[in-house]
C-alpha atoms as one frame of an Amber mdcrd trajectory, in Angstrom:
protein
  -1.554  -5.281  20.494  -1.281  -8.548  22.448   2.442  -8.641  21.658   2.948
  -5.350  23.485   0.964  -6.578  26.507   3.569  -9.311  27.045   5.726  -6.642
  28.696   3.728  -7.309  31.879   3.744 -11.121  31.722   6.617 -11.430  34.172
   4.588  -9.688  36.912   1.372 -11.709  36.609   0.707 -13.760  39.736   3.080
 -11.735  41.921   1.824 -10.319  45.206   1.694  -6.602  45.997   4.529  -6.903
  48.537   6.804  -8.735  46.121   5.951  -6.287  43.358   6.758  -3.392  45.684
  10.270  -4.786  46.053  10.503  -5.343  42.300   9.724  -1.716  41.488  11.784
  -0.140  44.266   9.158   0.459  46.949   9.445  -0.613  50.579   6.620  -3.184
  51.080   6.233  -2.201  54.736   5.735   1.456  53.758   3.587   0.693  50.724
   0.621  -0.646  52.691  -1.887   2.174  52.198  -4.951   2.162  49.954  -2.681
   3.613  47.265  -0.308   0.632  47.176  -1.546  -0.775  43.848  -1.621   2.737
  42.388   2.004   3.223  43.449   2.987  -0.102  41.906   1.110   0.635  38.676
   2.858   3.994  38.260   6.265   2.336  38.656   5.394  -0.443  36.182   4.131
   2.065  33.626   7.332   4.101  33.999   9.463   0.969  33.658   7.746  -0.040
  30.418   7.296   3.391  28.873   8.638   2.117  25.538   5.860  -0.475  25.311
   3.316   2.159  26.336   4.459   4.382  23.473   3.877   1.509  21.049   0.336
   1.020  22.375  -0.379   4.722  22.092   0.513   4.505  18.405  -1.869   1.581
  17.842  -4.948   2.397  19.940  -7.996   4.384  18.885  -7.743   7.825  20.537
  -5.736   8.514  23.656  -4.606   5.779  26.049  -5.808   6.080  29.661  -4.086
   3.893  32.266  -6.048   2.934  35.386  -5.586   0.413  38.198  -8.470  -1.768
  39.415  -8.615  -3.545  42.781 -10.927  -6.566  42.945 -12.128  -8.097  46.204
 -12.332 -11.814  47.034 -15.475 -12.130  44.907 -13.966 -10.437  41.868 -15.858
  -7.139  42.298 -14.123  -3.776  42.010 -13.548  -2.154  45.401 -13.810   1.402
  44.120 -15.154   3.604  41.346 -12.634   4.678  38.711 -12.062   8.400  38.287
 -11.809   9.723  34.734 -11.250  13.456  35.091 -12.211  16.544  37.074 -15.178
  18.471  35.673 -14.974  22.065  34.491 -18.671  22.969  34.736 -18.309  26.233
  32.804 -16.707  24.357  29.923 -19.403  21.658  30.167 -22.292  24.032  29.357
 -20.343  25.825  26.623 -19.342  22.642  24.765 -21.460  20.535  22.389 -21.824
  16.764  22.691 -19.135  15.869  20.144 -16.533  17.891  22.067 -17.845  17.163
  25.558 -15.884  15.838  28.516 -17.795  12.527  28.313 -16.845  12.069  24.651
 -13.251  12.969  25.477 -13.093  10.488  28.375 -15.026   7.589  26.874 -15.717
   8.084  23.192 -12.182   9.159  22.399 -10.143   6.931  24.716  -8.865   3.376
  25.028  -8.280   2.104  28.561  -5.440   0.026  29.919  -6.715  -1.466  33.172
  -3.994  -2.858  35.453  -5.969  -5.433  37.437  -5.215  -6.621  40.988  -7.183
  -9.328  42.776  -7.505 -10.427  46.397  -7.346 -14.103  47.360  -9.274 -15.852
  50.120  -6.764 -14.896  52.845  -6.522 -11.251  51.797  -3.240 -11.233  49.858
  -3.327  -9.016  46.756  -1.910 -10.196  43.421  -1.409  -8.684  39.987  -3.752
 -10.455  37.570  -2.655  -8.739  34.382  -3.528  -5.889  31.992  -6.818  -5.444
  30.125  -7.190  -3.191  27.088 -10.757  -1.912  26.636 -12.585   0.498  24.337
 -16.200   1.506  24.921 -18.353   0.212  22.027 -19.748   2.972  19.815 -23.340
   1.958  20.593 -22.736   2.579  24.305 -20.998   5.874  23.552 -24.166   7.093
  21.846 -26.193   5.846  24.803 -24.369   8.378  27.001 -25.750  11.306  25.030
 -29.004  11.374  27.017 -26.975  11.415  30.266 -24.996  14.379  28.980 -28.227
  16.212  28.075 -29.622  15.573  31.582 -26.540  17.007  33.314 -26.375  19.958
  30.917 -30.033  20.819  31.603 -29.464  20.745  35.388 -26.395  22.975  35.106
 -28.179  25.529  32.933 -31.247  25.662  35.175 -29.187  25.924  38.377 -28.017
  23.266  40.842 -30.026  23.145  44.088 -27.898  22.321  47.148 -29.024  21.444
  50.658 -27.659  20.145  53.953 -28.480  16.561  54.969 -27.365  14.271  57.774
 -24.964  11.491  56.923 -24.382   9.358  59.987 -23.170  11.726  62.690 -22.250
  14.587  60.377 -23.926  16.962  57.965 -23.064  16.971  54.281 -24.032  19.173
  51.326 -26.080  17.356  48.684 -27.141  18.336  45.155 -29.266  16.974  42.315
 -26.467  16.030  39.923 -26.954  12.361  38.858 -25.508   9.989  41.453 -24.219
   6.459  41.088 -27.671   4.892  40.937 -28.826   7.111  38.044 -26.868   5.415
  35.273 -25.167   2.033  34.913 -21.866   3.278  33.548 -20.818   6.649  34.982
 -21.707   9.148  37.660 -20.656  12.512  39.069 -19.216  12.684  42.562 -16.711
  14.802  44.520 -13.075  14.786  43.461 -11.578  17.221  45.931  -8.835  17.372
  48.541 -11.261  18.720  51.166 -14.518  20.647  51.528 -12.713  23.915  50.812
 -11.466  22.641  47.437 -14.234  24.153  45.305 -15.099  25.163  41.752 -17.592
  27.509  40.082 -20.968  26.434  38.690 -22.614  28.228  35.734 -25.279  29.620
  38.090 -22.592  31.411  40.132 -22.604  29.022  43.112 -19.476  27.318  44.414
 -19.447  23.536  44.711 -16.891  21.021  45.940 -14.814  19.947  42.937 -16.494
  17.072  41.116 -15.308  14.404  38.705 -16.620  11.930  36.150 -16.325   8.381
  37.524 -16.814   4.939  36.018 -19.123   2.880  38.237 -17.391   0.068  40.120
 -20.000  -2.478  39.026 -19.527  -1.548  35.377 -15.727  -1.841  35.594 -16.134
  -5.202  37.355 -17.994  -6.526  34.323 -15.063  -5.583  32.095 -12.216  -7.111
  34.131 -13.915  -9.896  36.138 -13.146 -12.597  33.486  -9.454 -12.103  34.277
 -10.166 -12.722  37.975 -12.238 -15.833  37.253  -9.474 -17.231  35.050  -6.880
 -16.837  37.817  -8.982 -17.253  40.979  -7.773 -20.814  41.699  -4.177 -19.842
  40.958  -4.001 -16.947  43.414  -5.911 -18.826  46.126  -2.994 -21.252  46.535
  -0.394 -18.459  46.521   0.880 -16.364  49.420   2.536 -12.993  49.179   5.967
 -12.596  50.761   6.025 -12.290  54.556   8.472 -10.620  56.896  10.813 -13.072
  58.626  13.279 -12.883  61.504  16.623 -12.770  59.685  18.714 -12.809  62.859
  20.755  -9.712  61.979  22.457  -8.203  65.027  21.582  -4.679  66.162  25.078
  -3.314  65.487  24.911  -4.532  61.906  21.487  -2.936  61.428  22.780   0.393
  62.792  25.698   0.220  60.391  23.375  -0.451  57.466  21.132   2.457  58.434
  24.096   4.833  58.165  24.810   3.564  54.628  21.279   3.671  53.302  19.994
   7.121  52.386  17.022   6.369  50.105  13.469   5.545  51.229  13.456   2.208
  49.383  15.832   0.003  47.355  15.510  -2.834  44.889  17.590  -5.916  45.858
  20.215  -4.909  43.250  20.593  -1.302  44.436  20.620  -2.450  48.084  23.581
  -4.745  47.407  25.367  -1.978  45.493  24.801   0.529  48.312  26.203  -1.816
  50.933
């Protein structure tokens, strides 16, 4: 397995801006919260042959996720696993449940990015992880709790959240269990799904808790913390190109972004 992971060695220690160029994304346009997700998708596509080899070797299906760590090595966000079909949930036994499908029957490839002390983001490397069987069995009580709530009916009520009102429910939140929780996974408040009791609820998903994911990938951050703290990602510079030349280039370039090689070819 470690042989296959070497496909990503060449990217380790590179900043998000430099990686954007490497995979054909414009660094100046790839500055949203989704920048590491965009990079990960391009890297996975580029090394699809290696991914196919992993899929043949791992236990169960292979799930690929990106993880962003802050300056302290803690994950910045929870990791979504899949959207919940609540009708299927109550009709399915534990062995065939969504939790077993997501965690008991999957191996994860975490693509890990870390932030250095000045805020530059770097690729730290890939981590392959499979939930130990003992912890899989520990999730059974969580599944029973959620199933019981769904069968009895989900109470929902309005509550203030800062300056706005939100709809709350009694499905287990992030503080209820160390590993996973249920939270919205919807485009907006009108993106809803049906509950077994006939109510409509904003679409929900199963999420890995950020703290739990941090415990899995933090050793990679600690091993490379000193390395990335002396690095700087690429910065924009004044290249002195005249306006007429820039206008001429704009007429030649039709795509949103180019790698250095395709830029040279286009010009």
